[in-house]
Short mmCIF file of C-alpha atoms in Angstrom, two decimals:
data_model
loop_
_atom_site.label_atom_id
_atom_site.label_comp_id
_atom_site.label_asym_id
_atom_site.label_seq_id
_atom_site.Cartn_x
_atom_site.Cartn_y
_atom_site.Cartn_z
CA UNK A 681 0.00 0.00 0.00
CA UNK A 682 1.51 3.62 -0.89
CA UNK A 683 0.22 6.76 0.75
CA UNK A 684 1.17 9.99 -1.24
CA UNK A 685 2.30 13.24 0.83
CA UNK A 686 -0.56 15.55 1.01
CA UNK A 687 -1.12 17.61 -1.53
CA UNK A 688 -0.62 14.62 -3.93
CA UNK A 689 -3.61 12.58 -5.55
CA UNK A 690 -3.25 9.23 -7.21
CA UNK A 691 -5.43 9.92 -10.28
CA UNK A 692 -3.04 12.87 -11.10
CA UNK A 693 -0.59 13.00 -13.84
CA UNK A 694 2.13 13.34 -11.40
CA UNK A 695 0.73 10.38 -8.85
CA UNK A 696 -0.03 8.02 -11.52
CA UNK A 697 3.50 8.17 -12.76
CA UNK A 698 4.72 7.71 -9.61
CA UNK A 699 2.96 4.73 -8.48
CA UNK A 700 3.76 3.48 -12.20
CA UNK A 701 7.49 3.83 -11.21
CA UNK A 702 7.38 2.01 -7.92
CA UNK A 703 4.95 -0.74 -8.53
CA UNK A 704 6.64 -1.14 -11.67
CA UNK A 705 10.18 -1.25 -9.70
CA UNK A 706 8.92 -4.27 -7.78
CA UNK A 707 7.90 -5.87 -11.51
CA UNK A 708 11.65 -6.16 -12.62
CA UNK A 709 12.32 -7.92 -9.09
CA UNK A 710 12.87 -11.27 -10.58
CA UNK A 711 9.45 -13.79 -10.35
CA UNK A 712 7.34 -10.97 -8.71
CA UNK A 713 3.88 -10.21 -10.82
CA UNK A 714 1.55 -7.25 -9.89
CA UNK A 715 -1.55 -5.93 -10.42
CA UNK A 716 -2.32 -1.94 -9.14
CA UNK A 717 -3.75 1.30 -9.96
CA UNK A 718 -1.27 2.11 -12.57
CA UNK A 719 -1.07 -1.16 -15.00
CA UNK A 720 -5.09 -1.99 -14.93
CA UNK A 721 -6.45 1.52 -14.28
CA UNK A 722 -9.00 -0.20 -12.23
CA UNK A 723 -9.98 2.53 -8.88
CA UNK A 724 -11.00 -0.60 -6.58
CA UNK A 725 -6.64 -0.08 -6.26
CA UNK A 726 -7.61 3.44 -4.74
CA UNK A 727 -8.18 4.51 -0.88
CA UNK A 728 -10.98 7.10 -0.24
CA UNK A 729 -8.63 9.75 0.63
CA UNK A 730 -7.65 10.05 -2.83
CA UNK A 731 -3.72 9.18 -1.83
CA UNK A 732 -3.68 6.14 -1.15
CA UNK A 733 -3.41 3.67 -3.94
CA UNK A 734 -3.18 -0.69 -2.97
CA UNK A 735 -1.22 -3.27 -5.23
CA UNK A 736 -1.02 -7.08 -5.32
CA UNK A 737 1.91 -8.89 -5.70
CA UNK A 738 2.28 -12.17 -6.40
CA UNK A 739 5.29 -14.35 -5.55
CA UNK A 740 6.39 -17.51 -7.07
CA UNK A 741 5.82 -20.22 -4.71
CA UNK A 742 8.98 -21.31 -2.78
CA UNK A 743 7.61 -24.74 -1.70
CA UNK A 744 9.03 -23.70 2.13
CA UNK A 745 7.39 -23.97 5.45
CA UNK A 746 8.34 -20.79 6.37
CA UNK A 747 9.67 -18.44 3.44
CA UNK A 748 11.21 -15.70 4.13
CA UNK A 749 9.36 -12.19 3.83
CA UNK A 750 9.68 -9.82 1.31
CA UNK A 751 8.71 -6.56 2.89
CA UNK A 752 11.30 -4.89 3.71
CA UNK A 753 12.98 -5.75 -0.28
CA UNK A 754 9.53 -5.09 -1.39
CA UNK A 755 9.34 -1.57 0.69
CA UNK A 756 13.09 -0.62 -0.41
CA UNK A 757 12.01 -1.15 -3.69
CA UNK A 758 9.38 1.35 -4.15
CA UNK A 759 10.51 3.82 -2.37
CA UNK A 760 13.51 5.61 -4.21
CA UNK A 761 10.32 5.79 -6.94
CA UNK A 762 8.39 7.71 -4.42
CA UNK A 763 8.36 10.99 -3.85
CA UNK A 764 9.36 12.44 -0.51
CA UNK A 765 7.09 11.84 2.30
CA UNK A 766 5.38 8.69 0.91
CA UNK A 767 4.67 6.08 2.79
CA UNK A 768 5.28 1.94 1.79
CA UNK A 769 3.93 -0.25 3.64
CA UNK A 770 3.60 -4.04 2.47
CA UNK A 771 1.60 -6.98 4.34
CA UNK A 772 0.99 -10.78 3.89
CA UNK A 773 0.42 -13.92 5.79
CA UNK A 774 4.51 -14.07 6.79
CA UNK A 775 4.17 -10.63 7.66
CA UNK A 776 0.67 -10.83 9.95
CA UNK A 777 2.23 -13.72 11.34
CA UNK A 778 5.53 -12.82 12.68
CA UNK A 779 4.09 -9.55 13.92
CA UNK A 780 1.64 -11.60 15.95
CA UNK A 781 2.81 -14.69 17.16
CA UNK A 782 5.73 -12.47 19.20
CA UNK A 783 2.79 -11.84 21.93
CA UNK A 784 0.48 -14.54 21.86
CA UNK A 785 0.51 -17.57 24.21
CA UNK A 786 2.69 -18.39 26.85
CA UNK A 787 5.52 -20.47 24.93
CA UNK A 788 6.15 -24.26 24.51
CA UNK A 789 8.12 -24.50 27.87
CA UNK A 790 5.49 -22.55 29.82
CA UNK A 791 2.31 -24.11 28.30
CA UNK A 792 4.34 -27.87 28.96
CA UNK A 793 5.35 -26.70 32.39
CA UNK A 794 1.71 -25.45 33.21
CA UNK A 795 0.34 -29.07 31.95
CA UNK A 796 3.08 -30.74 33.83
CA UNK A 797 1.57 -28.93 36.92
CA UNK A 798 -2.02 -29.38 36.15
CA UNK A 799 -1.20 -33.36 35.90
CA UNK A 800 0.58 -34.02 38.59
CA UNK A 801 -1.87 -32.62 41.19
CA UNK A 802 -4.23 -35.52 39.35
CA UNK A 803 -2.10 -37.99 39.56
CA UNK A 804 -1.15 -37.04 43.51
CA UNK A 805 -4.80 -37.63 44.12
CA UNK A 806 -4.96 -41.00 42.00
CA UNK A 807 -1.73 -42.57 43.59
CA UNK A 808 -1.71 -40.76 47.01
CA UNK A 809 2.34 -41.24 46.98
CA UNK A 810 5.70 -39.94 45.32
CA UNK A 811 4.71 -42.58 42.85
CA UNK A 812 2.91 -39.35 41.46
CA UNK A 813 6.36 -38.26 40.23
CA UNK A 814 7.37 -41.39 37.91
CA UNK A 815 5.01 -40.94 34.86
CA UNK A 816 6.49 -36.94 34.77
CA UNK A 817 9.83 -38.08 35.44
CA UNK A 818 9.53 -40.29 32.19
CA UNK A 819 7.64 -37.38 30.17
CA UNK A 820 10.96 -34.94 31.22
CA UNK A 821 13.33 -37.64 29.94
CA UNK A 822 11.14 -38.62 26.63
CA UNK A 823 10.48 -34.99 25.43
CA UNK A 824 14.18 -34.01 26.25
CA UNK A 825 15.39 -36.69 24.05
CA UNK A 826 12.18 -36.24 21.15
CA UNK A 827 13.52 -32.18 20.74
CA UNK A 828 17.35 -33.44 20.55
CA UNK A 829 16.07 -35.75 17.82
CA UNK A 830 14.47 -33.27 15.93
CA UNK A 831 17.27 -30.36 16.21
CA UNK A 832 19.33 -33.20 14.53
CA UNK A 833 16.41 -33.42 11.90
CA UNK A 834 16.75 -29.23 11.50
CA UNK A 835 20.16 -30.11 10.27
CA UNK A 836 18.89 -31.70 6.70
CA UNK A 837 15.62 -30.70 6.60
CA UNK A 838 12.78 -27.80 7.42
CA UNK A 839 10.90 -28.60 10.21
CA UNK A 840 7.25 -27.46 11.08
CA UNK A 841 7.01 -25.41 14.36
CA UNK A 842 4.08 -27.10 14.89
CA UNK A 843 6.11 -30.42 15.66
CA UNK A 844 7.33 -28.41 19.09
CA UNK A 845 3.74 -28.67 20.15
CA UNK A 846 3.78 -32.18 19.29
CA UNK A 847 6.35 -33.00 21.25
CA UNK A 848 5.87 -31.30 24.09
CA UNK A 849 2.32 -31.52 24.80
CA UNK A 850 1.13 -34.65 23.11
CA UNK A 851 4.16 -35.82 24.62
CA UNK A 852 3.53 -35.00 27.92
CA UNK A 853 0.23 -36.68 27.66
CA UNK A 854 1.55 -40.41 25.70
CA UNK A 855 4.26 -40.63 28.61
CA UNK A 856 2.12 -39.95 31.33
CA UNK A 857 -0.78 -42.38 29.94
CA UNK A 858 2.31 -45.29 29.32
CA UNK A 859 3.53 -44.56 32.70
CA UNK A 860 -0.14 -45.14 34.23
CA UNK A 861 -0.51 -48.12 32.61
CA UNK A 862 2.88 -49.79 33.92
CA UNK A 863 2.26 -48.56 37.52
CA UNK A 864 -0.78 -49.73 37.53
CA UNK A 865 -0.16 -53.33 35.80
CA UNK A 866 2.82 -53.15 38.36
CA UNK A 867 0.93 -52.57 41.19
CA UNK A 868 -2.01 -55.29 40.26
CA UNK A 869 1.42 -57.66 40.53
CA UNK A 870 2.06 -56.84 44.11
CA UNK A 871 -1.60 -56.97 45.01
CA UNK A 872 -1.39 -60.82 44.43
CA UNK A 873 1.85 -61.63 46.06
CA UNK A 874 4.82 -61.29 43.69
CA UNK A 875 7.17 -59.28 44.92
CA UNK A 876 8.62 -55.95 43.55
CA UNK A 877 10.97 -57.54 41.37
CA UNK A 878 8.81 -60.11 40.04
CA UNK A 879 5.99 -57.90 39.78
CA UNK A 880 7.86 -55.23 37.73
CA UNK A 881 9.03 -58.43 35.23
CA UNK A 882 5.36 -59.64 34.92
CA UNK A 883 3.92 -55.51 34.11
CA UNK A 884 6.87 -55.22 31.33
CA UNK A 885 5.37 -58.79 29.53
CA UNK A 886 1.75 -57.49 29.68
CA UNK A 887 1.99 -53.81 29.47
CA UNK A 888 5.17 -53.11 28.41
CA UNK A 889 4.19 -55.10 25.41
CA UNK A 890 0.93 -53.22 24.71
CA UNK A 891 3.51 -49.76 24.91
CA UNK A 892 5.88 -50.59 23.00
CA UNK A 893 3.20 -52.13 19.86
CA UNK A 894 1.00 -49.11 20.82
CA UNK A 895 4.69 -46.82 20.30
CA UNK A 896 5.42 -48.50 17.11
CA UNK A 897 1.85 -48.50 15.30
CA UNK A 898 1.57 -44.57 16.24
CA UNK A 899 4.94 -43.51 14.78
CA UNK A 900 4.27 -45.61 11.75
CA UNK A 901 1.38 -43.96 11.34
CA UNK A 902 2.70 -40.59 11.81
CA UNK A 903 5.68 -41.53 9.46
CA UNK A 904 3.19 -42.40 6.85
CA UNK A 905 2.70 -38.71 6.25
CA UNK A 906 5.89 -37.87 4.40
CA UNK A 907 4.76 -39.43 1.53
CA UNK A 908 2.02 -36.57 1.21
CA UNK A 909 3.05 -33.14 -1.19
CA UNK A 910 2.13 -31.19 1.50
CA UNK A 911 5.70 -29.52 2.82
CA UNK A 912 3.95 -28.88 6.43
CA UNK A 913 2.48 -32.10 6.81
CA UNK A 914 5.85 -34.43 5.87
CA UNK A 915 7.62 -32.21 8.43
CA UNK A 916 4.90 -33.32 10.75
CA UNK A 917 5.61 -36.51 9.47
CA UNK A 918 9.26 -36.83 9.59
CA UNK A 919 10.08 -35.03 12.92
CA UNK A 920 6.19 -35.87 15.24
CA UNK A 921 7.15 -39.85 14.57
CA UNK A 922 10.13 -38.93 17.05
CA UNK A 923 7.57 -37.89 19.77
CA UNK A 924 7.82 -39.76 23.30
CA UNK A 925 5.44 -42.84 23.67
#
């Protein structure tokens, strides 16, 4: 979007040569189209203040997760084309979405942290012991390990910031639901007489068994989705099968 100084109108002489220098400027950037008040003439470009004048522009695609933003190339651009006291200012989806994401939500490590909280005051009631601490214990280790896993993966490919989440908070909630089940299976042992060694052999051949073919099916299934074209979702694919479980 270009603002004129005042004094200066769009549908001028002067203005529409102006905004046929910059936009056009931006044209000779290699694989940028667009489409303004200047090349189609059409005044659904134009503000109602008479100085203020919108373009499109169209970028090739880049096939990235996360391309990089062409504002401020876009905005040094047009300028020199400008005269003094216009104003450039470009937007997009990059652009709206680094300018917002800065201030909303609380972070990975805080929203994990404020889970990790919120579970173990339910899992002090259901155990009633410092058995409470064992299923976060493993869900520290797990996701620990899962993020060094996928900072390797950064290393040869683009990863989704989505797959944080993943890690993190689905995560937190496989390890803790794993953990539950083994305590529990553990704990049925003891009830009927083994003792605490025997009883932790028997819970591995029932439920370890069920966690470790549960583990398996679920990262095969998330693994499956690298063979989809979409760039976000074979990130997903590649880096969530790594998730704890």
């Amino acid at each position: 979007m270009v603002t004129l100084p005042p004094g200066h109108s769009a549908v001028s002489p002067g203005g529409h040569r102006a905004l046929g220098r910059a936009f056009g400027a931006v044209t000779r950037e290699p694989g940028l189209r667009v489409a303004d008040y200047a090349s189609t003439g059409d005044r659904a470009f134009l503000g109602n203040d008479g100085r203020t004048s919108y373009g499109l522009v169209f970028t090739p695609v880049a096939g990235e997760l996360s391309p990089p933003s062409l504002g401020p190339q876009i905005t040094a651009t047009m300028t020199p084309a400008l005269s003094a006291g216009s104003r450039v200012r470009v937007t997009g989806m990059n652009e709206l979405t680094s300018g917002g994401q800065a201030r909303q939500g609380f972070g990975v490590l805080a929203e994990t942290m404020l889970a990790g909280a919120a579970a173990l005051a339910v899992l002090a009631f259901v155990f009633g012991s410092a058995l409470a601490l064992v299923p976060l214990l493993m869900a520290a280790a797990a996701i620990l390990g899962c993020f060094l896993a996928i900072f390797g993966l950064t290393e040869i490919t683009t990863v989704s910031v989505i797959v944080q989440y993943l890690a993190a908070l689905i995560g937190l909630g496989v390890a803790i639901d794993y953990s539950l089940l083994l305590v529990t299976r553990w704990r049925e042992e003891l009830g009927v007489g083994h003792d605490r060694e025997e009883a932790v052999n028997r819970a591995m051949a029932t439920a370890g068994r069920s966690v470790a073919f549960s583990g398996v099916t679920v990262a095969i299934g998330l693994l499956s989705l690298i063979v989809l074209p979409a760039p976000a979702l074979r990130s997903i694919g590649s880096a969530g099968c790594w998730c704890p479980r």
